[in-house]
Short mmCIF file of C-alpha atoms in Angstrom, two decimals:
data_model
loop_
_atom_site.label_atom_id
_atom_site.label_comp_id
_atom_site.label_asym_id
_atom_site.label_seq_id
_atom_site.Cartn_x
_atom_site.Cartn_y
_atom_site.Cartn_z
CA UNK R 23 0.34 48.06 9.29
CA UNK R 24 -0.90 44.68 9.06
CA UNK R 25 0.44 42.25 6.73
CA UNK R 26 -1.80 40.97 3.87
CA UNK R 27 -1.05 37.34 3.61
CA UNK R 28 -3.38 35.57 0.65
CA UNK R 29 -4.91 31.98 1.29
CA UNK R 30 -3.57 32.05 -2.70
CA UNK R 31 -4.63 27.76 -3.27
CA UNK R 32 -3.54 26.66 -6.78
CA UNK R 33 -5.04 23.39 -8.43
CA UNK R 34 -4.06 19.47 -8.21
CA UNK R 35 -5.02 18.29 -11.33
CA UNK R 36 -5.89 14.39 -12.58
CA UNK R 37 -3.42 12.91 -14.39
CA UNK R 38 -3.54 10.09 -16.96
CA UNK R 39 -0.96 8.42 -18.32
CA UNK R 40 -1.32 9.53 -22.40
CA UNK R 41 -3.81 12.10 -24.74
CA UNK R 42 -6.06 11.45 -26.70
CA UNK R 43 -7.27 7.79 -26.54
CA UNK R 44 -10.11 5.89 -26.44
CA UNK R 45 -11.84 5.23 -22.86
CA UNK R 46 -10.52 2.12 -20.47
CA UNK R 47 -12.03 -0.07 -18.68
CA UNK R 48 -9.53 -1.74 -16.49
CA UNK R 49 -6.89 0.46 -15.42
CA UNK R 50 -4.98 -0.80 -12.54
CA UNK R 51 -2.59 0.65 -10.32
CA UNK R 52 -0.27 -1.64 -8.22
CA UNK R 53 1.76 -0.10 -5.13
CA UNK R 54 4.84 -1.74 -3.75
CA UNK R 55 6.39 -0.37 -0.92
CA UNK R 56 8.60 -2.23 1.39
CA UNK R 57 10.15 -0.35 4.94
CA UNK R 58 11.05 -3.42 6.98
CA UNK R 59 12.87 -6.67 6.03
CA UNK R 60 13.19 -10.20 7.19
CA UNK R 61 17.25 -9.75 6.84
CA UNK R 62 17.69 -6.94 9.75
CA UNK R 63 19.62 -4.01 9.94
CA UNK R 64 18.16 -2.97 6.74
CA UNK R 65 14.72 -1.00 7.20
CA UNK R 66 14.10 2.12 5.62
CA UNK R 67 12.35 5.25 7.10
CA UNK R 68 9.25 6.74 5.25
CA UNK R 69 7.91 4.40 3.18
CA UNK R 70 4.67 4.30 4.91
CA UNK R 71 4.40 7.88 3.49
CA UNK R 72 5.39 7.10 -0.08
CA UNK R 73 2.74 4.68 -0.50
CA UNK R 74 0.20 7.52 1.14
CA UNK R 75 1.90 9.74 -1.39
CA UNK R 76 1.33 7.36 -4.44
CA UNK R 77 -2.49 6.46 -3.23
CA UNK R 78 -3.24 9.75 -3.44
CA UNK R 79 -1.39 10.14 -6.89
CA UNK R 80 -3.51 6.87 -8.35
CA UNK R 81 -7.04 8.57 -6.68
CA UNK R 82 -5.82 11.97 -8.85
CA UNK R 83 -4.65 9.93 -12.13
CA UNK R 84 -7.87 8.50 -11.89
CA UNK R 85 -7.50 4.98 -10.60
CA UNK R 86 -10.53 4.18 -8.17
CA UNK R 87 -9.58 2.48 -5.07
CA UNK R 88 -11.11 -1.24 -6.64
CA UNK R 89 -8.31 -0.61 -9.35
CA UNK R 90 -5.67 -0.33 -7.03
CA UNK R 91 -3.81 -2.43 -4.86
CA UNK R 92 -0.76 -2.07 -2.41
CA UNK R 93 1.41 -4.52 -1.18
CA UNK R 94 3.31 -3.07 1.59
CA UNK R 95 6.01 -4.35 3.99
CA UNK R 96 4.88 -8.23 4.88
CA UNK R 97 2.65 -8.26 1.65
CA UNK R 98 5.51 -7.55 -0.07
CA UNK R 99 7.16 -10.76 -0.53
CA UNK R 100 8.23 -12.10 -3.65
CA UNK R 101 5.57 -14.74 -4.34
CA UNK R 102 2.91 -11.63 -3.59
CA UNK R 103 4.76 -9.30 -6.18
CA UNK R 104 5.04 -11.93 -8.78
CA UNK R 105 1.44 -13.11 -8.56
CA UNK R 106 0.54 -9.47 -8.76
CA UNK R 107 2.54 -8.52 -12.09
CA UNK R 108 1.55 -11.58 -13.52
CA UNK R 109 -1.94 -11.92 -12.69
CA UNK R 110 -4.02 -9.06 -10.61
CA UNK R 111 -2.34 -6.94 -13.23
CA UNK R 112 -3.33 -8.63 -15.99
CA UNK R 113 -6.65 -9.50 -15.63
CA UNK R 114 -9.21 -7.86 -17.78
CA UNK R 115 -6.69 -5.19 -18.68
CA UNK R 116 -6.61 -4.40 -22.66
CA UNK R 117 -4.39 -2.15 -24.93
CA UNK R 118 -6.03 0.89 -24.17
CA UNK R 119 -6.38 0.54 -20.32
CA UNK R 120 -4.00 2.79 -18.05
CA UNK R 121 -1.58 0.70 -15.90
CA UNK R 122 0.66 2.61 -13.15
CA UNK R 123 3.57 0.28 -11.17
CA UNK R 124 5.36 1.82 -8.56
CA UNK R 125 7.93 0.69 -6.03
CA UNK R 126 9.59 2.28 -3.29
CA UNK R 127 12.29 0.53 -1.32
CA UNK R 128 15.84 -0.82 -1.83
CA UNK R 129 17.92 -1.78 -5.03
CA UNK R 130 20.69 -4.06 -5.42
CA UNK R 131 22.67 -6.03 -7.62
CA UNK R 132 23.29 -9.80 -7.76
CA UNK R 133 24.66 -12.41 -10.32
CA UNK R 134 22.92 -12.93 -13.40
CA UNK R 135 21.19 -16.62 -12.74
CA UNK R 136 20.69 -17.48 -16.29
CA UNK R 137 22.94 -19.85 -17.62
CA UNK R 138 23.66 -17.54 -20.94
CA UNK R 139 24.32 -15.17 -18.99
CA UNK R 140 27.42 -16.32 -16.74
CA UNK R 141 29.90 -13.58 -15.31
CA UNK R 142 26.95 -11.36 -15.78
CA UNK R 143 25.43 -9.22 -12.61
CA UNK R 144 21.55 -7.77 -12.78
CA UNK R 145 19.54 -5.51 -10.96
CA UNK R 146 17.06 -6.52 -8.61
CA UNK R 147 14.47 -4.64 -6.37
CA UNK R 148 14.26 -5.84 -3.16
CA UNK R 149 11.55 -7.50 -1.40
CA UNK R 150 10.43 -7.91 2.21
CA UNK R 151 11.83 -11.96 2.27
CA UNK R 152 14.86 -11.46 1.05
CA UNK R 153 17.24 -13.93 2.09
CA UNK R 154 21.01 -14.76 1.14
CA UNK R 155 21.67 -17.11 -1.74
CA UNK R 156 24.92 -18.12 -3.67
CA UNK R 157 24.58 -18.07 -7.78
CA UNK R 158 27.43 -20.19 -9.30
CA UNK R 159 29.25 -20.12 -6.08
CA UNK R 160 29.18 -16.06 -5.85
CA UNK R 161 27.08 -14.77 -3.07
CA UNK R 162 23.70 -13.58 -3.97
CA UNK R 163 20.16 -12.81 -2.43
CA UNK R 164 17.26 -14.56 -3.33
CA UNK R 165 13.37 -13.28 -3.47
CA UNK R 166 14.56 -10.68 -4.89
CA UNK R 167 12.41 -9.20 -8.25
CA UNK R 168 15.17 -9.35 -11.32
CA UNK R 169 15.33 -6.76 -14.05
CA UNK R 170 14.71 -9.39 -16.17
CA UNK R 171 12.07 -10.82 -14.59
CA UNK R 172 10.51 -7.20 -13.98
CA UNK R 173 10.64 -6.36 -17.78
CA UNK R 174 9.07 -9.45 -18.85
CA UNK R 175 6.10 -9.36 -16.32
CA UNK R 176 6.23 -5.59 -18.28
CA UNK R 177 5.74 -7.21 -21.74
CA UNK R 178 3.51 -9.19 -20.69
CA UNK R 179 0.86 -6.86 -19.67
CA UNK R 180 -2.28 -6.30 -22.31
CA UNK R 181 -1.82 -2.79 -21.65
CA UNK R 182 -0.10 0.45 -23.98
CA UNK R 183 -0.08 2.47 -21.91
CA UNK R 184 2.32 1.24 -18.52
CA UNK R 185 3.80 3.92 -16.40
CA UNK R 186 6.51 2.74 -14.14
CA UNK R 187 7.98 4.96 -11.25
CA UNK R 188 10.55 3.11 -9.13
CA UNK R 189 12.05 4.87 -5.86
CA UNK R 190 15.20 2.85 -5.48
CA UNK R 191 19.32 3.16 -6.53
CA UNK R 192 21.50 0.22 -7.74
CA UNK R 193 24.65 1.79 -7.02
CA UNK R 194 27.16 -0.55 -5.01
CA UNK R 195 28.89 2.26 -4.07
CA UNK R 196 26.85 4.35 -1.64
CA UNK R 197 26.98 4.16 2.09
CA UNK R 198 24.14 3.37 4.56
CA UNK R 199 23.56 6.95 5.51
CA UNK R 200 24.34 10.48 4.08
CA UNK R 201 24.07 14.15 4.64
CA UNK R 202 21.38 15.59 2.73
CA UNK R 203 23.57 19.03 2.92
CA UNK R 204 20.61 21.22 3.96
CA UNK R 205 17.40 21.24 5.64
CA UNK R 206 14.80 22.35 3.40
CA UNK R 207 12.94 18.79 4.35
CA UNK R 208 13.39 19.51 8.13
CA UNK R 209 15.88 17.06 8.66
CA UNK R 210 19.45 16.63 7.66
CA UNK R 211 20.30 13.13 6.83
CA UNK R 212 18.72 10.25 4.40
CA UNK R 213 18.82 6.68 4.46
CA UNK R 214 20.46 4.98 1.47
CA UNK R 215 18.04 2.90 -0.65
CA UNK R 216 20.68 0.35 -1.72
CA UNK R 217 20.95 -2.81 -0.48
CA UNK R 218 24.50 -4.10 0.00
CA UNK R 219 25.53 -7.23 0.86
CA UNK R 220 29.58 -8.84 0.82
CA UNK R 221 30.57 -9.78 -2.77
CA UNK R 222 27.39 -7.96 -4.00
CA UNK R 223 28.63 -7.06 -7.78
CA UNK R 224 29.31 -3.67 -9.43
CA UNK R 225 28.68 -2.22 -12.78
CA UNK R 226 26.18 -0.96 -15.29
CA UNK R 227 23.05 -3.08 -15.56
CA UNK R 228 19.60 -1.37 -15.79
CA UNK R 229 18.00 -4.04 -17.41
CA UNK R 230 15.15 -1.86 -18.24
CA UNK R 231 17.27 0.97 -20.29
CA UNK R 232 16.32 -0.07 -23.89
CA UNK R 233 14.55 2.47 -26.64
CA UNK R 234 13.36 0.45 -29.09
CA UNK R 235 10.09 1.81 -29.30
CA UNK R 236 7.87 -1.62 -29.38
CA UNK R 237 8.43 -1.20 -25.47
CA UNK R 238 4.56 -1.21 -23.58
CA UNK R 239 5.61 1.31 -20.62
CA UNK R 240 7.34 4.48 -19.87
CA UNK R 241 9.63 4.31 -16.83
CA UNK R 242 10.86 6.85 -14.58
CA UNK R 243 13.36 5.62 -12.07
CA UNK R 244 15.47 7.67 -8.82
CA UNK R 245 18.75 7.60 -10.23
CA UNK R 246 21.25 6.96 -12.03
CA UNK R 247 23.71 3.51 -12.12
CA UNK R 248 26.49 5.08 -10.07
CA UNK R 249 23.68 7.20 -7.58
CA UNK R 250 22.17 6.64 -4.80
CA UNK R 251 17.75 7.57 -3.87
CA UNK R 252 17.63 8.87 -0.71
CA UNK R 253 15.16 7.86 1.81
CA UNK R 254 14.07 10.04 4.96
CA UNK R 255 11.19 10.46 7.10
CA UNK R 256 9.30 12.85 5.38
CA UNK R 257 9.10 9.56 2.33
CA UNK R 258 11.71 9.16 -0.39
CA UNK R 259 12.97 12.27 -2.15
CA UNK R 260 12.08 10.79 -5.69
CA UNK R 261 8.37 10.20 -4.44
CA UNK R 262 8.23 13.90 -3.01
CA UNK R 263 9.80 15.62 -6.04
CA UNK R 264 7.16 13.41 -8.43
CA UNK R 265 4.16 14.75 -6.35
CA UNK R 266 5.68 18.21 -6.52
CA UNK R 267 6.21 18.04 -10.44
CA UNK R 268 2.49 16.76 -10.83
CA UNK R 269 1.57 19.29 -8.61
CA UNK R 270 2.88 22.16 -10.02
CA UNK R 271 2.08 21.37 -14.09
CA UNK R 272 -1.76 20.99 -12.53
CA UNK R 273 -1.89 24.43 -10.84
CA UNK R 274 -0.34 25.93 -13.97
CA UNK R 275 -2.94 23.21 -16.07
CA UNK R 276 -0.09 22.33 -18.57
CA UNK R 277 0.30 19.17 -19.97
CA UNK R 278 3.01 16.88 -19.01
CA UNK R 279 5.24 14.39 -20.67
CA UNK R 280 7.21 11.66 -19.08
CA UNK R 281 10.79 13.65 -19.83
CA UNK R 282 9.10 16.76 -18.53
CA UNK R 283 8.27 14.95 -14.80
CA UNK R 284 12.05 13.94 -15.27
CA UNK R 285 13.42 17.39 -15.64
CA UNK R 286 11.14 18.82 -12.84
CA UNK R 287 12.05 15.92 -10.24
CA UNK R 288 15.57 16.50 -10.94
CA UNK R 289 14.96 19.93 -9.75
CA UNK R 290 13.53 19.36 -7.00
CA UNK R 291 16.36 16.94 -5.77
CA UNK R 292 18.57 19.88 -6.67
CA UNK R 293 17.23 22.08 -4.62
CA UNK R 294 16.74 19.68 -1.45
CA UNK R 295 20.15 18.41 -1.43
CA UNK R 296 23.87 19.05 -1.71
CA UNK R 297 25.69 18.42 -4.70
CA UNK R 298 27.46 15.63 -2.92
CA UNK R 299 24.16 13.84 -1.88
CA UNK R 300 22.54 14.76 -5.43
CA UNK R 301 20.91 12.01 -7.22
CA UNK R 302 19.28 12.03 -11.12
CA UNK R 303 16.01 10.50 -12.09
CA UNK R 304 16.11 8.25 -15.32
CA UNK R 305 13.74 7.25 -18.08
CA UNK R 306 13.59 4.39 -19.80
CA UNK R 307 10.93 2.26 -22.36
CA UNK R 308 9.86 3.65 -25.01
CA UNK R 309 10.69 6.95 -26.14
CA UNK R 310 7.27 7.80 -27.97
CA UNK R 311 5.54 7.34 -24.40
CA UNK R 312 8.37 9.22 -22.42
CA UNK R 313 7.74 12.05 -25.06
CA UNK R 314 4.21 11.81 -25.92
CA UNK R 315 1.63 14.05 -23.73
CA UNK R 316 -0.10 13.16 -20.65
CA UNK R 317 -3.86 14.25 -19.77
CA UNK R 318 -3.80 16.65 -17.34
CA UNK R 319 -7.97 17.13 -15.41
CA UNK R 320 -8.45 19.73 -12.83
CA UNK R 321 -10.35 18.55 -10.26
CA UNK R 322 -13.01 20.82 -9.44
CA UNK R 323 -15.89 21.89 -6.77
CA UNK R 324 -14.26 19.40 -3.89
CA UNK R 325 -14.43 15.93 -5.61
CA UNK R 326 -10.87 15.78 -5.42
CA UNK R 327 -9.27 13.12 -2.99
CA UNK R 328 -7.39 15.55 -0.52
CA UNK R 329 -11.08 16.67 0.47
CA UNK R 330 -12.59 13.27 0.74
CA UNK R 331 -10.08 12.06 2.78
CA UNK R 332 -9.71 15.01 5.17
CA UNK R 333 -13.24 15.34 5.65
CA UNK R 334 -13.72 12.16 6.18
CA UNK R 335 -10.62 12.51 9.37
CA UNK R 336 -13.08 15.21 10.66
CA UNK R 337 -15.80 13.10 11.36
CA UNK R 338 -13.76 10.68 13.07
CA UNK R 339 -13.29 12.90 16.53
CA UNK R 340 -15.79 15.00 18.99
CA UNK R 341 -17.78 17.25 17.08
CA UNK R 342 -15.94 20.83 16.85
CA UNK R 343 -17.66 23.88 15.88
CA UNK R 344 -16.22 25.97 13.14
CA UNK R 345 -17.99 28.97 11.62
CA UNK R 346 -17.22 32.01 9.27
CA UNK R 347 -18.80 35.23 9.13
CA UNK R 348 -19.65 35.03 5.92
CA UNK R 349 -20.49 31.50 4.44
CA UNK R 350 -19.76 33.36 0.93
CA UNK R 351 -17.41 35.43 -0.14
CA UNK R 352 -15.87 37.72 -3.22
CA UNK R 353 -12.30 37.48 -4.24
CA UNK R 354 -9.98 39.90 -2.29
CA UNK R 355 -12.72 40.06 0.43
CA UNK R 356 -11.85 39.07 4.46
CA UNK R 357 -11.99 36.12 5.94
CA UNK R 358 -13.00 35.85 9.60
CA UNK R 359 -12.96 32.43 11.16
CA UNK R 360 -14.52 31.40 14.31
CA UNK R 361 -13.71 27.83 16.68
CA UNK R 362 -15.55 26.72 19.70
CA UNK R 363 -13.01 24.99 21.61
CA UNK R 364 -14.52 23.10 24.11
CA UNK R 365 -11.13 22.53 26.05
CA UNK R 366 -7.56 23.65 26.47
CA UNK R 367 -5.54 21.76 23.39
CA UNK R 368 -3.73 22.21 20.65
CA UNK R 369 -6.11 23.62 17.67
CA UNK R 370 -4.90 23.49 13.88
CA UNK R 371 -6.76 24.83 10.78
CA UNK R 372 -6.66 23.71 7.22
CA UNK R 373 -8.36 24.59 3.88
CA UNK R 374 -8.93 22.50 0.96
CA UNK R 375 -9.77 24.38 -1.85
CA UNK R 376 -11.89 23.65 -4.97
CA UNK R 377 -9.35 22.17 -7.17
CA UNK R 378 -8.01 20.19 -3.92
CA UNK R 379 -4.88 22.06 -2.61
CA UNK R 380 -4.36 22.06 0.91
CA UNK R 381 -2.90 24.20 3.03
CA UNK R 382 -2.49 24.92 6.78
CA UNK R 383 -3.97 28.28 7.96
CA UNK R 384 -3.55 28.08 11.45
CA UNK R 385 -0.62 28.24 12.95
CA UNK R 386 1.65 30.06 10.56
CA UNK R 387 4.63 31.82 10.58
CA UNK R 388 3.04 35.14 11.97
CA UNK R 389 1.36 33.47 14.87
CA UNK R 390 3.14 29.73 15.31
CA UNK R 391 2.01 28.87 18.67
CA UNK R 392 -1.12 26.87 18.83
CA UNK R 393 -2.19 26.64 22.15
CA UNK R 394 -5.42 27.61 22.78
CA UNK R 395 -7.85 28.01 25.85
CA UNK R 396 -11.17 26.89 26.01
CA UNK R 397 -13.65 29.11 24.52
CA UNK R 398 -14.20 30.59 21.08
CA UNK R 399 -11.11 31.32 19.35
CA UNK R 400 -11.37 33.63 16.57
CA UNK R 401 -8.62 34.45 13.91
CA UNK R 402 -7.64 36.80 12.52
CA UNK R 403 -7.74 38.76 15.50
CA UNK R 404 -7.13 42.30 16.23
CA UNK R 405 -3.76 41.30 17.70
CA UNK R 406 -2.52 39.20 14.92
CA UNK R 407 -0.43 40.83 12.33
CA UNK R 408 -2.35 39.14 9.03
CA UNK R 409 -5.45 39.03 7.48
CA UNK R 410 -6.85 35.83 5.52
CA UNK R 411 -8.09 37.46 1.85
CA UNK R 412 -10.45 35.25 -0.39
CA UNK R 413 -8.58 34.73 -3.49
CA UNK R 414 -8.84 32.35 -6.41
CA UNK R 415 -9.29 29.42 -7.77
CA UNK R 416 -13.26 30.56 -6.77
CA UNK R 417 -15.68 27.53 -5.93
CA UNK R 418 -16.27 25.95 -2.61
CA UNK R 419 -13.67 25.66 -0.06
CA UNK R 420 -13.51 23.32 2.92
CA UNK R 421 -12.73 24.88 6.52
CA UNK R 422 -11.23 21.89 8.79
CA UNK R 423 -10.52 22.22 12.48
CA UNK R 424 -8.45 19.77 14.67
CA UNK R 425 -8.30 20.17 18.26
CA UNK R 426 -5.89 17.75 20.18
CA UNK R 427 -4.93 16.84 23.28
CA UNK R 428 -1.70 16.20 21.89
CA UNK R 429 0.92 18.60 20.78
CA UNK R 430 0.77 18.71 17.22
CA UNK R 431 1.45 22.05 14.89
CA UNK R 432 1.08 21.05 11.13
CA UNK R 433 3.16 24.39 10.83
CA UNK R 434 5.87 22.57 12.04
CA UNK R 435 5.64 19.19 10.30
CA UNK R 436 5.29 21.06 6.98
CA UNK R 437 7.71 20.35 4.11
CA UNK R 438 7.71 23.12 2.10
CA UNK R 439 8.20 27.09 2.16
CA UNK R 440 11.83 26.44 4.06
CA UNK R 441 15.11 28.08 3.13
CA UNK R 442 18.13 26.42 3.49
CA UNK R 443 18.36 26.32 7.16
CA UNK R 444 15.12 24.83 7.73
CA UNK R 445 13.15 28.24 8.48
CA UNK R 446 9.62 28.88 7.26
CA UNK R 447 9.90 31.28 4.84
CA UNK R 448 5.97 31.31 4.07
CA UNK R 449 3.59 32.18 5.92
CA UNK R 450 0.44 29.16 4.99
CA UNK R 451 2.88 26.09 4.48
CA UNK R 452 1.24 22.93 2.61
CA UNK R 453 -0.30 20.21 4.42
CA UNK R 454 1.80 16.99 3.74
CA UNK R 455 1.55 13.42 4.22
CA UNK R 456 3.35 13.50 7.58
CA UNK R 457 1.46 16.12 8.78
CA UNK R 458 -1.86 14.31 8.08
CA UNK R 459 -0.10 11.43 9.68
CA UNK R 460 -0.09 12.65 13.13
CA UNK R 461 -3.98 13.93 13.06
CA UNK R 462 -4.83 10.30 11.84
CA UNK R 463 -2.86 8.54 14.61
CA UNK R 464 -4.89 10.75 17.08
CA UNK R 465 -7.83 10.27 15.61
CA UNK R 466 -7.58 6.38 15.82
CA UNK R 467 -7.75 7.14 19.71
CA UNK R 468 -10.93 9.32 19.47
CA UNK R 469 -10.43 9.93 23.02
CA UNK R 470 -8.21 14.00 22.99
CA UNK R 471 -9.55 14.32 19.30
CA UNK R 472 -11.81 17.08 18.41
CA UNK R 473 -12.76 17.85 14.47
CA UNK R 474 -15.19 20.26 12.64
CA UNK R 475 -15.64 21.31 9.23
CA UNK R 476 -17.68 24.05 7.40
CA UNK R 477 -17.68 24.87 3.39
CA UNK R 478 -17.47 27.85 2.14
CA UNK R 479 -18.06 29.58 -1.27
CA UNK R 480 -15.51 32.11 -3.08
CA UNK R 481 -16.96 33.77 -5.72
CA UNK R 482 -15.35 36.09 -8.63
CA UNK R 483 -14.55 39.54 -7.53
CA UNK R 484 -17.74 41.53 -7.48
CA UNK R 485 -17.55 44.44 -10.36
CA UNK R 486 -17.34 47.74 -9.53
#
């Protein structure tokens, strides 16, 4: 007896940063994301993928891609960052706009510079031209961004509405690598996203933490003072467990607050580390923000980001032909797809449904091999021990194809739907941003790269 496996797609959902307000005209998103450093021996794996993973957040808050701006690796530099707070994100920006900040990277903590301030230590994220400094004869780093300095740039943004999400730790005490205690990402170790240097100082600072309520933003940070974020190659752990939060509350369209995203990225560190390796998101600002709602808008009938992208990826290879026998079709009804390979390669198939969820259809855990001759491969086949069954949301539904030259199985690159050990335990697994990764890098080849798409229509279960 066959197994009925569901192509089951829930919803991403837009997300804006409060309820209930009047409509913006500037909102700005600004990106930081910094991998490699001019000090060496310090890079960090994966944060080419967090600032994928954030893009696509901004496109689903809302942000169009002339209202956001990344400054990754090399743009990164202090002078870039500061001109950006202080200006780009500025400009034109009033109380009601939307502003989102995000950094991933490494923390740190140096000596307070301020006179007033002697014998005191501050945070400081670090940027791509860091360099060492002393500070009243105690070593130091300079071009580094100061808590400080970061919450005055804050309070002096127009905006009311400032959501800050920063991927890095400012605990002294972690070491440069750890055991992520299982392997529910794949792999089994993380890089620590604290930068340490000799005499580098320790204690509480958090220059952000303050609840006054006058505060402009609403901040959600990795972890705690005395934690450590975690960066591996499938992007920071933070970053995935804030896409997974927003994910989730837009399949289920609930509303989220700030405190809510806290409580659901905390659970997904819990359950993708060891309590040894565990690290705590914070919130700080004001506590009227971090409470108040967030707007929560489906995306519907393939407008959604996920689809524009992909598609887009299709057209970018030697046309492929992909076909259905039915271009529309009732929930609970069978799917039968159909590829013209026109060599021997490796084929994967994806669907993007209408509220833009992705998910990889082929291979999957009851056939994970995807090899295929040259011909036209059909699936389900007779052989196979699943059937693909229309269910909601209903709406159209994108069919992508990727034929490569190169070995690549998005089954295997996925993130989610593994137990403890690393094992599949679904059968569809998501598409993620590492995944999509390796079709892009073929793509930029053209040459070995074959890509076709076709869009079908699920409709509500017919009445009987």
């Amino acid at each position: 007896m066959k197994h009925k496996a569901l192509t089951t797609l829930a919803g991403i959902a837009a997300l804006a940063l409060l309820s209930a307000t009047p409509a913006r005209a500037a909102s700005k998103a600004l990106l930081i994301g910094v991998g490699t450093y001019e000090l060496p021996n310090n890079d960090l794996p994966g944060i080419d993928l967090d600032i994928d993973n954030m893009k696509h957040v901004a496109q689903i808050m809302g942000f169009a891609p002339a209202e956001t701006k990344v400054l990754f690796n090399d743009e990164a530099t202090y002078a870039g960052v500061k001109q950006a707070l202080s200006v780009w994100l500025r400009d034109g920006v009033g109380p009601n706009d939307r502003v989102l900040i995000y950094f991933s990277g490494h923390g740190t903590r140096v000596p307070d510079p301020r006179p007033d301030h002697s014998g005191a230590s501050d945070d400081a994220l670090v940027l791509h031209d860091v360099r060492r400094a002393t500070v009243a004869g105690h070593p130091s780093l300079g071009n580094v961004l100061l808590g400080y300095e970061f919450g005055a740039a804050l309070a002096a943004i127009p905006s009311q509405h400032v959501l800050v999400l920063v991927d890095a730790c400012h605990s002294g005490t972690a070491t440069r690598t750890l055991a992520l205690g299982n392997q529910r990402l794949g792999e089994t170790s993380g890089s620590i996203k604290f930068f340490n240097y000799p005499g580098a100082p320790t204690g509480v600072t958090r220059a952000l933490r303050t609840d006054s309520g006058t505060e402009n933003y609403a901040a959600l940070s990795a972890a705690r003072d005395d934690e450590f974020a975690i960066a591996t190659q499938h992007g920071g752990l933070f970053t995935l467990a804030v896409l997974d939060g927003i994910d989730q509350a837009s399949r289920d369209a609930k509303n989220l607050t700030v405190e809510q995203l806290q409580t659901s990225t905390a659970l997904y560190i819990e359950q993708h580390t060891s309590e040894q390796s565990r690290h705590h998101p914070m919130t700080d600002g004001n506590q009227r923000l971090i409470k108040g709602q967030l707007e929560l808008i489906p995306l519907r009938d393939g407008n959604g980001p996920t689809w524009s992208a992909l598609e887009s990826l299709s057209k970018q290879g030697e046309p492929l032909t992909v076909s259905a026998r039915a271009p529309e079709v009732g929930v609970g009804d069978q799917i039968v797809l159909s590829v013209d390979v026109p060599r021997p390669g490796y084929l994967n198939v994806v669907t993007v449904d209408s509220q833009d969820r992705t998910t990889v259809l082929f291979p999957n855990e009851f056939s994970k091999t995807n090899e295929v001759a040259a011909g036209k491969f059909q699936f389900p086949t007779p052989s196979m021990t699943f059937d693909l069954l229309a269910s909601e949301p209903v709406g159209p539904t994108l069919v992508l194809a990727f034929l490569s030259d190169k070995k690549i199985n998005l089954l295997e690159l996925g993130v989610e739907g593994r137990d403890a050990a690393g094992k599949m335990q679904q059968t569809f697994t998501e598409v993620n941003a590492l995944a999509t990764r390796a079709i892009t890098v073929e793509a930029r080849h053209h040459q070995g790269l074959a890509a076709g798409s076709l869009t079908m229509t699920v409709k509500p279960k017919a009445a009987t």
